[in-house]
Coordinates of C-alpha atoms and ligand atoms in Angstrom, one line a residue:
Chain W
M1 CA -141.7 -201.7 -38.9
K2 CA -139.9 -201.7 -42.2
K3 CA -136.5 -203.4 -41.9
T4 CA -133.9 -203.4 -44.5
A5 CA -133.7 -206.8 -46.0
K6 CA -130.4 -208.8 -45.9
S7 CA -130.3 -209.2 -49.7
T8 CA -130.6 -205.4 -50.0
V9 CA -127.6 -204.9 -47.7
I10 CA -125.5 -207.5 -49.6
T11 CA -126.4 -206.0 -53.0
L12 CA -125.5 -202.6 -51.8
V13 CA -122.2 -203.7 -50.3
V14 CA -121.2 -205.5 -53.4
L15 CA -122.1 -202.5 -55.6
I16 CA -120.2 -200.1 -53.5
A17 CA -117.2 -202.4 -53.4
V18 CA -117.2 -202.7 -57.2
A19 CA -117.6 -198.9 -57.5
L20 CA -114.7 -198.4 -55.1
L21 CA -112.4 -200.8 -57.0
A22 CA -113.4 -199.8 -60.5
P23 CA -110.8 -196.9 -60.9
V24 CA -108.0 -199.2 -59.8
V25 CA -109.1 -201.9 -62.2
V26 CA -109.4 -199.6 -65.2
G27 CA -106.2 -197.7 -64.2
L28 CA -106.1 -194.5 -62.2
K29 CA -104.5 -192.7 -65.2
N30 CA -107.0 -194.0 -67.7
N31 CA -108.9 -190.7 -68.0
Y32 CA -111.2 -192.0 -70.7
M33 CA -112.5 -194.8 -68.5
I34 CA -112.5 -192.7 -65.4
N35 CA -114.8 -190.2 -67.2
I36 CA -117.1 -193.1 -68.1
L37 CA -117.2 -194.1 -64.4
C38 CA -118.1 -190.5 -63.6
S39 CA -120.9 -190.6 -66.2
Y40 CA -122.4 -193.5 -64.2
C41 CA -122.5 -191.1 -61.3
Y42 CA -124.2 -188.2 -62.9
F43 CA -126.6 -190.4 -64.8
G44 CA -127.4 -192.3 -61.6
I45 CA -128.3 -189.0 -59.9
L46 CA -130.3 -187.9 -62.9
C47 CA -132.3 -191.2 -62.8
C48 CA -132.9 -190.9 -59.1
S49 CA -134.2 -187.4 -59.8
L50 CA -136.6 -188.6 -62.6
N51 CA -137.6 -191.6 -60.6
L52 CA -138.9 -189.4 -57.7
L53 CA -141.0 -187.5 -60.2
L54 CA -142.1 -190.2 -62.6
G55 CA -141.9 -193.4 -60.6
Y56 CA -143.1 -192.2 -57.2
T57 CA -145.2 -189.2 -58.0
G58 CA -146.6 -190.1 -61.5
Q59 CA -145.6 -186.8 -63.1
I60 CA -144.0 -187.0 -66.5
S61 CA -140.9 -185.0 -67.5
M62 CA -139.8 -185.6 -71.1
G63 CA -137.3 -182.8 -70.9
H64 CA -135.4 -183.7 -67.8
A65 CA -132.1 -182.7 -69.4
A66 CA -133.3 -179.1 -69.1
F67 CA -132.7 -179.1 -65.3
M68 CA -129.4 -180.8 -65.7
M69 CA -128.4 -178.1 -68.2
I70 CA -129.6 -175.3 -65.9
G71 CA -127.5 -176.8 -63.1
A72 CA -124.5 -177.4 -65.4
Y73 CA -124.6 -173.9 -66.9
T74 CA -125.2 -172.1 -63.6
Y75 CA -122.1 -173.8 -62.3
G76 CA -120.1 -173.2 -65.5
I77 CA -121.0 -169.6 -65.8
L78 CA -120.3 -168.8 -62.1
N79 CA -117.2 -170.9 -61.8
K80 CA -115.6 -170.2 -65.2
F81 CA -116.8 -166.7 -66.2
H82 CA -117.0 -165.1 -62.7
G83 CA -114.4 -167.1 -60.8
V84 CA -116.8 -168.1 -58.1
H85 CA -115.6 -170.8 -55.7
F86 CA -116.7 -174.3 -56.9
L87 CA -118.7 -175.0 -53.7
I88 CA -120.6 -171.8 -53.9
A89 CA -121.2 -172.3 -57.6
A90 CA -122.5 -175.8 -57.0
L91 CA -124.8 -174.5 -54.2
A92 CA -126.1 -171.8 -56.6
A93 CA -126.6 -174.4 -59.3
L94 CA -128.7 -176.4 -56.8
A95 CA -130.8 -173.4 -55.9
V96 CA -131.4 -172.3 -59.5
S97 CA -132.4 -175.8 -60.7
F98 CA -134.6 -176.1 -57.6
A99 CA -136.4 -172.9 -58.7
A100 CA -136.7 -174.2 -62.2
G101 CA -138.2 -177.4 -60.7
L102 CA -140.8 -175.2 -59.0
L103 CA -141.8 -174.0 -62.4
L104 CA -142.3 -177.6 -63.5
G105 CA -144.4 -177.9 -60.2
A106 CA -146.7 -175.2 -61.4
A107 CA -147.2 -177.1 -64.7
C108 CA -147.9 -180.3 -62.8
C109 CA -150.6 -178.7 -60.8
K110 CA -152.4 -177.4 -63.9
L111 CA -151.8 -180.0 -66.6
N112 CA -152.7 -183.6 -67.2
A113 CA -150.1 -186.2 -68.3
I114 CA -150.2 -185.5 -72.1
F115 CA -149.9 -181.8 -71.8
L116 CA -147.3 -182.1 -69.2
A117 CA -145.2 -184.3 -71.5
M118 CA -145.5 -181.7 -74.3
T119 CA -144.8 -178.8 -71.9
T120 CA -141.6 -180.4 -70.6
V121 CA -140.3 -181.1 -74.1
G122 CA -141.0 -177.5 -74.8
F123 CA -139.3 -176.4 -71.7
Y124 CA -136.1 -178.3 -72.7
K125 CA -136.2 -176.6 -76.1
A126 CA -136.7 -173.2 -74.6
V127 CA -133.8 -173.7 -72.2
S128 CA -131.4 -174.8 -74.9
T129 CA -132.5 -172.0 -77.2
V130 CA -131.8 -169.4 -74.5
I131 CA -128.4 -171.0 -73.9
I132 CA -127.5 -170.8 -77.6
N133 CA -128.9 -167.3 -78.2
E134 CA -127.8 -165.5 -75.0
G135 CA -124.1 -165.7 -75.7
W136 CA -123.1 -162.9 -73.4
L137 CA -124.3 -165.0 -70.5
T138 CA -123.7 -168.6 -71.6
G139 CA -121.0 -168.5 -74.2
G140 CA -123.6 -169.2 -76.8
A141 CA -122.7 -171.7 -79.5
N142 CA -119.1 -171.8 -78.4
G143 CA -120.1 -173.2 -75.1
I144 CA -118.1 -173.0 -72.0
S145 CA -114.7 -174.7 -72.2
A146 CA -111.9 -175.5 -69.8
I147 CA -114.0 -175.7 -66.7
Q148 CA -111.5 -176.4 -63.9
K149 CA -111.3 -179.6 -61.8
W150 CA -111.8 -178.9 -58.2
T151 CA -108.9 -177.6 -56.0
V152 CA -109.0 -178.4 -52.3
F153 CA -106.7 -176.4 -50.1
G154 CA -104.4 -175.7 -53.0
Y155 CA -104.3 -179.3 -54.2
K156 CA -105.8 -179.9 -57.6
L157 CA -107.8 -183.1 -57.7
K158 CA -107.0 -185.7 -60.3
N159 CA -109.8 -187.2 -62.3
W160 CA -109.9 -190.4 -60.3
Q161 CA -110.1 -188.5 -57.1
F162 CA -113.0 -186.5 -58.5
Y163 CA -114.7 -189.8 -59.3
Y164 CA -114.6 -190.8 -55.7
I165 CA -116.3 -187.5 -54.8
A166 CA -118.9 -188.1 -57.4
L167 CA -119.4 -191.6 -56.1
A168 CA -119.9 -190.2 -52.6
V169 CA -122.5 -187.7 -53.9
V170 CA -124.4 -190.5 -55.6
L171 CA -124.5 -192.5 -52.4
L172 CA -125.7 -189.5 -50.5
V173 CA -128.4 -188.9 -53.2
F174 CA -129.4 -192.6 -52.9
L175 CA -129.6 -192.3 -49.2
F176 CA -131.7 -189.1 -49.6
C177 CA -134.1 -190.9 -51.9
Y178 CA -134.3 -194.0 -49.7
R179 CA -135.2 -191.9 -46.7
M180 CA -137.5 -189.7 -48.7
V181 CA -139.6 -192.4 -50.2
N182 CA -139.9 -194.2 -46.9
S183 CA -141.1 -191.1 -45.1
K184 CA -144.5 -189.6 -44.6
T185 CA -143.8 -187.5 -47.7
G186 CA -142.9 -190.5 -49.7
R187 CA -146.0 -192.3 -48.7
A188 CA -148.1 -189.3 -49.7
M189 CA -146.2 -189.3 -53.1
R190 CA -147.0 -192.9 -53.8
A191 CA -150.6 -192.4 -52.7
M192 CA -151.1 -189.4 -54.9
C193 CA -149.5 -191.3 -57.8
S194 CA -152.1 -194.1 -57.4
A195 CA -155.3 -192.2 -56.5
P196 CA -155.0 -188.4 -56.3
I197 CA -158.6 -187.9 -55.2
A198 CA -158.2 -190.4 -52.3
S199 CA -154.9 -188.9 -51.3
S200 CA -156.4 -185.4 -51.0
A201 CA -159.3 -186.9 -49.0
M202 CA -156.8 -188.4 -46.7
G203 CA -155.3 -185.0 -46.0
V204 CA -152.5 -184.8 -48.5
N205 CA -152.1 -181.4 -50.1
N206 CA -151.5 -182.7 -53.6
N207 CA -150.4 -179.4 -55.2
Q208 CA -147.9 -178.5 -52.4
L209 CA -146.5 -182.0 -52.7
K210 CA -146.1 -181.7 -56.5
F211 CA -144.2 -178.4 -56.0
L212 CA -142.0 -180.0 -53.4
V213 CA -141.1 -183.1 -55.4
C214 CA -140.6 -181.1 -58.6
G215 CA -138.3 -178.7 -56.8
I216 CA -136.2 -181.6 -55.3
S217 CA -136.2 -183.4 -58.6
G218 CA -135.0 -180.2 -60.4
A219 CA -132.3 -179.7 -57.8
L220 CA -131.0 -183.3 -58.0
A221 CA -130.9 -183.0 -61.8
G222 CA -129.0 -179.7 -61.4
L223 CA -126.6 -181.5 -59.1
A224 CA -126.0 -184.1 -61.8
G225 CA -125.3 -181.2 -64.1
V226 CA -122.6 -179.9 -61.8
L227 CA -120.8 -183.2 -61.9
Y228 CA -121.3 -183.3 -65.6
A229 CA -119.7 -179.9 -66.1
V230 CA -116.7 -180.8 -63.9
T231 CA -116.2 -184.2 -65.5
N232 CA -116.3 -183.1 -69.1
S233 CA -114.8 -179.6 -68.3
Y234 CA -116.8 -178.4 -71.4
L235 CA -120.4 -177.5 -71.9
S236 CA -122.5 -176.8 -75.0
A237 CA -126.2 -177.0 -75.4
D238 CA -126.2 -179.8 -78.0
M239 CA -124.4 -182.2 -75.6
F240 CA -127.7 -182.5 -73.8
A241 CA -129.8 -183.4 -76.8
K242 CA -130.0 -187.1 -76.1
V243 CA -130.0 -186.9 -72.3
S244 CA -133.7 -186.6 -71.7
V245 CA -134.5 -189.7 -73.7
Q246 CA -131.6 -191.6 -72.2
T247 CA -132.6 -190.8 -68.7
L248 CA -136.2 -191.8 -69.4
T249 CA -134.9 -195.1 -70.9
M250 CA -132.7 -195.8 -67.8
T251 CA -135.5 -195.1 -65.4
V252 CA -138.1 -197.1 -67.3
V253 CA -135.8 -200.0 -68.2
G254 CA -134.4 -200.2 -64.7
G255 CA -137.8 -200.2 -63.1
M256 CA -139.4 -197.0 -62.1
G257 CA -141.0 -196.6 -58.7
T258 CA -138.3 -198.7 -57.1
L259 CA -135.1 -197.4 -55.6
W260 CA -133.0 -200.1 -57.2
G261 CA -134.5 -199.7 -60.7
P262 CA -132.7 -196.5 -61.7
L263 CA -129.4 -197.8 -60.5
F264 CA -129.7 -201.0 -62.6
G265 CA -131.0 -198.9 -65.5
T266 CA -128.1 -196.5 -65.3
L267 CA -125.6 -199.4 -65.3
A268 CA -127.2 -201.0 -68.2
I269 CA -128.0 -198.0 -70.4
T270 CA -124.8 -196.0 -69.7
T271 CA -122.8 -199.1 -70.8
L272 CA -124.9 -199.6 -73.9
P273 CA -123.7 -196.6 -75.9
E274 CA -120.1 -197.6 -75.2
L275 CA -120.8 -201.0 -76.6
L276 CA -122.8 -199.6 -79.5
R277 CA -120.2 -197.1 -80.6
P278 CA -120.5 -198.2 -84.3
F279 CA -124.3 -197.4 -84.2
A280 CA -123.9 -194.1 -82.4
D281 CA -126.1 -192.3 -85.0
H282 CA -129.0 -194.7 -84.3
L283 CA -128.9 -194.4 -80.5
D284 CA -132.2 -192.6 -80.1
G285 CA -133.9 -195.3 -82.2
I286 CA -132.3 -198.0 -80.1
Y287 CA -133.5 -196.3 -76.9
G288 CA -137.0 -196.1 -78.3
V289 CA -137.0 -199.8 -79.2
V290 CA -135.6 -200.7 -75.7
I291 CA -138.3 -198.7 -74.0
I292 CA -141.1 -200.3 -76.1
L293 CA -139.7 -203.8 -75.5
T294 CA -139.4 -203.1 -71.8
V295 CA -142.9 -201.7 -71.4
I296 CA -144.3 -204.7 -73.2
F297 CA -142.2 -207.6 -71.7
M298 CA -140.9 -206.2 -68.4
P299 CA -143.4 -203.5 -67.3
N300 CA -141.6 -203.4 -63.9
G301 CA -138.2 -203.0 -65.5
I302 CA -135.0 -205.0 -65.0
Y303 CA -135.5 -204.8 -61.2
G304 CA -139.0 -206.1 -61.3
F305 CA -138.0 -208.9 -63.7
V306 CA -135.1 -210.0 -61.5
R307 CA -137.2 -209.9 -58.4
R308 CA -139.9 -212.0 -60.0
M309 CA -137.3 -214.6 -61.2
V310 CA -135.9 -214.7 -57.7
Q311 CA -139.3 -215.1 -56.1
K312 CA -140.2 -217.9 -58.6
A313 CA -136.9 -219.7 -57.9
S314 CA -137.5 -219.6 -54.2
A315 CA -141.0 -220.7 -54.6
K316 CA -139.8 -223.6 -56.7
A317 CA -137.2 -224.5 -54.0
K318 CA -140.0 -224.5 -51.4
A319 CA -142.2 -226.6 -53.6
K320 CA -139.3 -229.1 -54.0
K321 CA -139.1 -229.4 -50.2
A322 CA -142.8 -230.1 -50.0
Q323 CA -142.6 -232.6 -52.9
P324 CA -144.3 -235.7 -51.4
A325 CA -147.5 -233.7 -50.8
N326 CA -147.3 -232.1 -54.2
A327 CA -146.8 -235.3 -56.0
A328 CA -149.8 -236.9 -54.3
G329 CA -151.9 -233.8 -55.3
K330 CA -150.8 -234.1 -59.0
K331 CA -151.8 -237.7 -59.2
G332 CA -155.2 -236.8 -58.0
E333 CA -155.7 -234.3 -60.8
Chain Z
M1 CA -177.9 -180.7 -28.8
A2 CA -176.0 -178.8 -31.4
A3 CA -175.6 -180.5 -34.7
L4 CA -172.1 -181.8 -35.5
L5 CA -172.5 -181.2 -39.2
K6 CA -175.0 -178.6 -40.6
A7 CA -175.4 -178.2 -44.3
S8 CA -177.7 -175.4 -45.3
N9 CA -179.2 -174.7 -48.7
I10 CA -176.6 -176.7 -50.5
T11 CA -176.9 -176.5 -54.3
M12 CA -174.4 -178.1 -56.7
Q13 CA -174.9 -177.4 -60.3
F14 CA -173.2 -179.2 -63.3
G15 CA -174.1 -177.2 -66.4
G16 CA -177.9 -177.2 -66.4
L17 CA -178.2 -180.1 -64.0
K18 CA -178.8 -179.5 -60.3
A19 CA -177.2 -182.6 -58.9
V20 CA -177.9 -181.3 -55.4
D21 CA -180.8 -178.9 -55.1
N22 CA -181.1 -176.7 -52.1
V23 CA -180.6 -179.4 -49.5
D24 CA -180.6 -178.8 -45.8
M25 CA -179.2 -181.5 -43.5
E26 CA -178.2 -181.8 -39.9
I27 CA -176.2 -184.7 -38.4
Q28 CA -176.3 -185.0 -34.7
P29 CA -173.2 -186.2 -32.9
G30 CA -173.1 -189.9 -32.1
E31 CA -175.8 -191.0 -34.5
I32 CA -175.8 -193.3 -37.5
H33 CA -177.4 -191.3 -40.3
A34 CA -178.3 -192.8 -43.6
L35 CA -178.6 -190.9 -46.8
I36 CA -180.7 -192.8 -49.4
G37 CA -182.3 -192.3 -52.7
P38 CA -182.3 -193.8 -56.2
N39 CA -179.3 -193.8 -58.5
G40 CA -178.3 -190.3 -59.6
A41 CA -180.2 -188.7 -56.7
G42 CA -177.1 -186.7 -55.8
K43 CA -175.9 -188.6 -52.7
T44 CA -172.3 -188.9 -53.9
T45 CA -172.3 -185.3 -55.0
F46 CA -173.4 -184.3 -51.5
F47 CA -170.5 -186.2 -50.0
N48 CA -168.1 -184.5 -52.4
V49 CA -169.4 -181.1 -51.4
V50 CA -169.1 -181.8 -47.6
S51 CA -165.6 -183.4 -48.0
G52 CA -164.3 -180.5 -50.0
I53 CA -163.8 -182.3 -53.3
Y54 CA -166.4 -180.0 -54.8
S55 CA -167.1 -176.4 -53.8
P56 CA -170.9 -176.0 -53.8
T57 CA -172.6 -173.6 -56.2
S58 CA -174.4 -172.1 -53.2
G59 CA -175.0 -172.9 -49.6
S60 CA -172.8 -173.5 -46.6
V61 CA -171.4 -176.3 -44.5
I62 CA -170.8 -175.8 -40.8
F63 CA -168.8 -178.5 -39.0
D64 CA -168.4 -178.4 -35.2
G65 CA -169.4 -174.8 -35.2
E66 CA -166.9 -173.8 -37.9
E67 CA -167.6 -172.8 -41.5
I68 CA -165.8 -175.3 -43.9
T69 CA -167.6 -174.6 -47.1
K70 CA -164.6 -173.2 -48.9
L71 CA -162.0 -175.5 -47.5
K72 CA -160.1 -177.9 -49.8
A73 CA -160.4 -181.7 -49.3
Y74 CA -157.1 -182.0 -47.4
Q75 CA -158.1 -179.2 -45.0
V76 CA -161.5 -180.8 -44.4
T77 CA -159.8 -184.0 -43.4
A78 CA -157.7 -182.2 -40.9
K79 CA -160.8 -180.8 -39.3
G80 CA -162.1 -184.3 -38.5
I81 CA -164.3 -185.3 -41.5
T82 CA -163.3 -188.4 -43.4
R83 CA -164.8 -190.6 -46.1
T84 CA -164.8 -193.7 -48.3
F85 CA -165.5 -193.9 -52.0
Q86 CA -168.3 -195.6 -53.8
N87 CA -165.9 -196.6 -56.6
I88 CA -163.2 -197.9 -54.3
L89 CA -160.1 -195.7 -54.5
L90 CA -157.3 -197.5 -52.6
F91 CA -153.6 -196.9 -53.1
E92 CA -153.2 -200.1 -55.0
N93 CA -149.5 -199.9 -55.3
M94 CA -149.0 -199.9 -51.6
S95 CA -149.3 -202.4 -48.8
I96 CA -152.4 -202.5 -46.6
V97 CA -150.7 -201.0 -43.6
E98 CA -149.2 -198.2 -45.8
N99 CA -152.7 -197.4 -47.1
V100 CA -153.8 -197.0 -43.5
M101 CA -150.7 -195.0 -42.6
V102 CA -151.6 -192.5 -45.4
G103 CA -155.0 -192.2 -43.7
G104 CA -153.1 -191.0 -40.6
H105 CA -151.3 -188.3 -42.7
T106 CA -152.8 -185.3 -40.9
R107 CA -152.1 -186.9 -37.5
T108 CA -148.4 -187.6 -38.2
D109 CA -146.1 -185.0 -37.1
S110 CA -142.9 -185.6 -39.1
G111 CA -141.6 -183.3 -41.7
L112 CA -139.4 -184.2 -44.7
V113 CA -136.3 -182.6 -43.2
G114 CA -136.7 -184.5 -40.0
S115 CA -137.2 -187.8 -41.9
L116 CA -134.1 -187.1 -44.0
L117 CA -132.0 -186.6 -40.9
R118 CA -133.7 -189.4 -39.0
T119 CA -134.3 -187.1 -36.0
G120 CA -135.7 -188.7 -32.8
K121 CA -138.9 -186.8 -33.3
S122 CA -139.5 -188.0 -36.8
R123 CA -138.8 -191.6 -35.9
R124 CA -141.2 -191.4 -33.0
A125 CA -143.8 -189.8 -35.2
E126 CA -143.3 -192.6 -37.8
R127 CA -143.6 -195.3 -35.1
E128 CA -146.8 -193.8 -33.8
C129 CA -148.2 -193.6 -37.3
Y130 CA -147.4 -197.2 -37.8
E131 CA -148.8 -198.3 -34.5
N132 CA -152.0 -196.2 -35.1
A133 CA -152.4 -198.0 -38.4
M134 CA -151.9 -201.4 -36.9
K135 CA -154.4 -200.6 -34.2
T136 CA -156.9 -199.4 -36.7
L137 CA -156.4 -202.5 -38.8
A138 CA -157.0 -204.6 -35.7
F139 CA -160.2 -202.6 -35.0
V140 CA -161.6 -203.8 -38.4
G141 CA -160.1 -207.3 -38.0
M142 CA -157.5 -207.0 -40.8
E143 CA -154.2 -206.8 -38.8
E144 CA -153.0 -210.1 -40.1
L145 CA -153.1 -208.9 -43.7
A146 CA -151.0 -205.7 -42.9
D147 CA -148.0 -206.4 -45.1
Q148 CA -150.0 -207.7 -48.1
S149 CA -150.6 -205.6 -51.2
A150 CA -153.9 -203.7 -51.3
S151 CA -154.4 -204.7 -54.9
G152 CA -154.7 -208.4 -54.1
L153 CA -157.7 -208.0 -51.7
P154 CA -161.2 -209.3 -52.5
Y155 CA -163.8 -206.7 -53.1
G156 CA -165.5 -206.8 -49.7
K157 CA -162.1 -206.5 -47.9
K158 CA -161.2 -203.5 -50.0
R159 CA -164.3 -201.7 -48.8
I160 CA -163.3 -202.5 -45.2
L161 CA -159.7 -201.3 -45.8
E162 CA -161.1 -198.0 -47.1
I163 CA -163.0 -197.7 -43.8
A164 CA -159.8 -198.4 -41.8
R165 CA -157.8 -195.9 -43.9
A166 CA -160.5 -193.3 -43.2
L167 CA -160.5 -194.1 -39.5
A168 CA -156.8 -193.6 -39.1
S169 CA -157.3 -189.9 -39.4
H170 CA -159.1 -189.9 -36.0
P171 CA -162.3 -188.4 -37.5
K172 CA -165.3 -187.0 -35.6
I173 CA -167.5 -188.1 -38.5
I174 CA -167.0 -190.7 -41.1
M175 CA -168.9 -190.7 -44.4
L176 CA -169.4 -194.1 -46.1
D177 CA -170.4 -194.1 -49.7
E178 CA -172.2 -197.4 -50.4
P179 CA -170.0 -199.4 -48.1
A180 CA -172.0 -202.6 -48.6
A181 CA -172.1 -202.5 -52.4
G182 CA -170.9 -205.8 -53.8
M183 CA -170.8 -207.5 -50.5
N184 CA -172.4 -210.9 -49.8
S185 CA -174.6 -211.3 -46.7
T186 CA -171.8 -212.5 -44.4
E187 CA -169.6 -209.6 -45.4
S188 CA -172.4 -207.1 -44.9
E189 CA -173.2 -208.5 -41.5
E190 CA -169.5 -208.0 -40.6
L191 CA -169.7 -204.5 -42.0
S192 CA -172.7 -203.6 -39.8
R193 CA -170.8 -204.9 -36.8
I194 CA -167.9 -202.6 -37.7
I195 CA -170.2 -199.6 -38.2
F196 CA -171.7 -200.1 -34.7
K197 CA -168.2 -200.4 -33.3
I198 CA -167.3 -197.1 -35.0
R199 CA -170.4 -195.5 -33.5
D200 CA -169.6 -196.9 -30.1
A201 CA -166.1 -195.4 -30.3
G202 CA -167.8 -192.0 -30.4
I203 CA -167.5 -191.4 -34.1
T204 CA -170.6 -190.1 -36.0
V205 CA -171.5 -192.1 -39.1
L206 CA -173.1 -190.8 -42.3
L207 CA -173.7 -193.5 -44.9
V208 CA -175.2 -193.9 -48.3
E209 CA -176.7 -197.3 -48.9
H210 CA -179.1 -198.9 -51.3
D211 CA -180.0 -202.0 -49.3
M212 CA -183.1 -201.0 -47.4
K213 CA -182.9 -203.8 -44.9
F214 CA -179.3 -202.8 -44.1
V215 CA -180.4 -199.2 -43.7
A216 CA -183.4 -200.1 -41.5
G217 CA -181.3 -202.3 -39.3
I218 CA -178.5 -199.9 -38.7
S219 CA -179.5 -196.2 -38.8
D220 CA -180.9 -193.8 -36.2
M221 CA -182.0 -191.3 -38.8
V222 CA -182.7 -191.4 -42.5
T223 CA -182.7 -188.6 -45.1
V224 CA -184.1 -189.4 -48.6
L225 CA -182.9 -187.6 -51.7
D226 CA -184.5 -187.7 -55.1
H227 CA -183.4 -185.7 -58.2
G228 CA -181.2 -183.7 -55.9
Q229 CA -183.9 -182.7 -53.5
K230 CA -184.6 -183.8 -50.0
I231 CA -188.0 -185.4 -50.0
C232 CA -188.1 -186.9 -46.6
E233 CA -186.3 -187.2 -43.3
G234 CA -187.0 -189.1 -40.1
V235 CA -186.5 -192.3 -38.1
P236 CA -186.1 -195.3 -40.4
Q237 CA -189.6 -196.9 -40.1
M238 CA -191.2 -193.5 -40.9
A239 CA -188.8 -192.3 -43.6
L240 CA -188.6 -195.6 -45.5
N241 CA -192.4 -196.0 -45.7
G242 CA -193.3 -192.4 -46.7
P243 CA -195.4 -192.3 -49.9
R244 CA -192.9 -190.1 -51.8
V245 CA -190.1 -192.4 -50.9
I246 CA -191.9 -195.5 -52.2
E247 CA -192.8 -193.6 -55.3
A248 CA -189.2 -192.5 -55.8
Y249 CA -188.0 -196.1 -55.6
L250 CA -190.9 -197.6 -57.5
G251 CA -190.3 -195.0 -60.2
K252 CA -186.8 -196.0 -60.4
E253 CA -187.7 -199.7 -60.9
E254 CA -190.0 -198.7 -63.8
E255 CA -187.1 -196.8 -65.4
E256 CA -184.9 -199.8 -65.0
E257 CA -187.5 -202.0 -66.7
E258 CA -187.6 -199.6 -69.6
A259 CA -183.9 -199.6 -70.0
Ligands
LIG1 N1 -168.6 -184.1 -61.9 C1 -169.8 -184.2 -62.4 N2 -170.1 -183.5 -63.6 C2 -171.3 -183.6 -64.2 N3 -172.3 -184.3 -63.7 C3 -172.1 -184.9 -62.5 C4 -170.9 -184.9 -61.8 N4 -171.0 -185.7 -60.7 C5 -172.3 -186.1 -60.7 N5 -173.0 -185.7 -61.8 C6 -174.4 -185.9 -62.0 O1 -175.1 -185.6 -60.9 C7 -176.2 -186.5 -60.6 C8 -176.0 -187.1 -59.2 O2 -175.0 -188.0 -59.2 P1 -174.5 -188.7 -57.9 O3 -174.3 -187.7 -56.9 O4 -173.3 -189.5 -58.3 O5 -175.7 -189.6 -57.6 P2 -175.8 -190.8 -56.5 O6 -174.6 -190.9 -55.8 O7 -177.0 -190.5 -55.7 O8 -176.1 -192.1 -57.3 C9 -176.1 -187.5 -61.7 O9 -177.0 -187.1 -62.7 C10 -174.7 -187.4 -62.3 O10 -174.6 -187.7 -63.6
LIG2 MG1 -173.3 -192.5 -55.6

C-alpha cells in the first residue's frame, strides 16, 4: 500500500525544524516578524482549504477570502463584542464558515466553472458589503479593534507563544488534508475532478461530495480567519481585498492538487509582498503576472517543477551508471 | 428463469428526436448479450438510461426484481449494475490501481471521520479495497502496471482498465460500450478471453459492439437497434442474418459513401 516516501519525511522534518526555530532566529520580542510568521500559518491553512476545493475537486472559488472573513468576523464579534470565550468563539467561527461553505456547495452542484467563478466573486462582494453596512453587528467601517490575545488559565499568551499554537494548527490541518486526500473520500474527489460522469457511474454521489468538500473548505478558511483575527487583533472588511487573489496565486504557483504545493506556494508568495514593499500598489498585477507565467511555464507549480528536476537528475545519474551501454547505442545512431 | 434486467417500453427523447423508441429488452442471468446497430441507433443512450445517467422519458427498468428507473447513477451502481464508456472516461490523474479502487467505492466501508482518525475499521476497509483492486487487476492481467499512471496507457489497455474498474464494484451485470473499438486483433482476442472469464465468474454481460465477427463469436443473444427501435432479437446466427438487420447495416454503408 501507499507508504510515505523517505524524502517526504525528511522534507517535513526540515520544514518543521525551521518553523520551530524561526521565532528564536528573528527574536522572540520582534512582534513585526512574529506576525509575519503567523501570516505564513493562516495563509498556509487558507491554501490547504482552497487546494482541497480547486486542486482535488476541481471546483473554482475566486472569492475564498469570503470564508476567511466569515470566520474572522464570527470570532471577532463573539469574542470582542459579546465576551465569548476564545475557544467557543473559534468553534462557532468554524461552524458558521462550514455552513457558508455548504452554500458554496449548492452553487457547485448547479453551476459550471465559469458561472461558479463569477458567483464566488459575487459572494465575496456580498459578504464584505454586509460587513460594512451592518455596523450594529460587525462594527461596520470602523472594523473590530483590540481583539484580545488568548489567555490560558489566567496567563496571557505572548505573540511568539501564539505563533507556536498557530503552527500546531497548521500541522494539524496538513495532517487532516493528508489523511483526507488519501482516503476513500479523497479518491472520490480526485475521480470526480477528472471525470464526473465516470465517478458517478462508479458509485460516487458527486453532489453530496461537493457539499462535503465545500463545507470542509469553508471551515478551514474560517479557521484561518480566526488565526488572522487574533494575530492582527484588528479586523476590517478592506483588509481582505487582496486575499482571494493571493490565495489563488499561492495555490496555483505552489502546485495545486498536491499536498506540498500550497505549502511551497505559501512560503513563496507570503514572502513576496515583504520583499516587494516598494511596489505594494502593484501587488495584484504582480500576482496576475506570476499566475500567468506559472500556468504557461510550470503548469504543475513549483512543486511539480522541482519534482521533475529531481526526477531528471536521478534519471541522468542512472544513465551515467549505465554509460558504456549508452555510448555504444549513441555510436550506432 | 426470471430475467436479471428487464427494460420495458423505454423511450428517451431529446427534443424532437427519439434516440430510444419504445424498446423492450430482457437480459437473462449468466448470458453474454450483444446490443448492435448502426451508429446513432441509440445503443449508448440505452446504456445511459439503464445505468441511471439519463432518466427515461417513459418506460421502466427492473433489475433483479426491483424497480430502478428513477435511481441516480451512483445508486444504480450500488445495486449491482456497472459499465464502461465508449469514449474512455478514466481518472487520468490517478494511478491504475487507484482507478480500480474508485470502482470499489460502493463496496468500501470506510467513512471520512474513520479515515481521519485512522481507526482500525477504516484501515481494514482501505486494505480490503486495495486488495480487491489488485485482485481485479490480476483478473484482467494488469497487476504489474498497478502503480503507473492511467494516462500513460495505450488505447487498448485503457479499455481493459475501464473493465477492471467496473468489475471492482462486484457487479451482477456489466455493460460494455464498444469495448473492442480501436483494438488490434491480438488485443480483441485478449478482450474476448476476458469477457468469457467475466461470464464464467457468474457476471452477466451486456455489450455494444460493431465488429460482427466479434459479436458472432462471443454472444449468446443479440438485440438489434435501428433508429432507436428494436428491429430484431435472437441467437447470433439468426439475428445477424435477418433481412432488416442487413438492410440497416447496408443502408448505413450507403450513407457513409454519400458523406
Ligand atoms: N445528450 C443528448 N442530447 C441530444 N441528443 C443525443 C444525446 N445523446 C444522444 N443523442 C442522439 O441520440 C441518437 C443516438 O445516439 P447514441 O445512443 O449515442 O447512438 P449509438 O451509441 O447507437 O451510436 C443520436 O442521434 C445522438 O445524436
Ligand atoms: Mg454509442
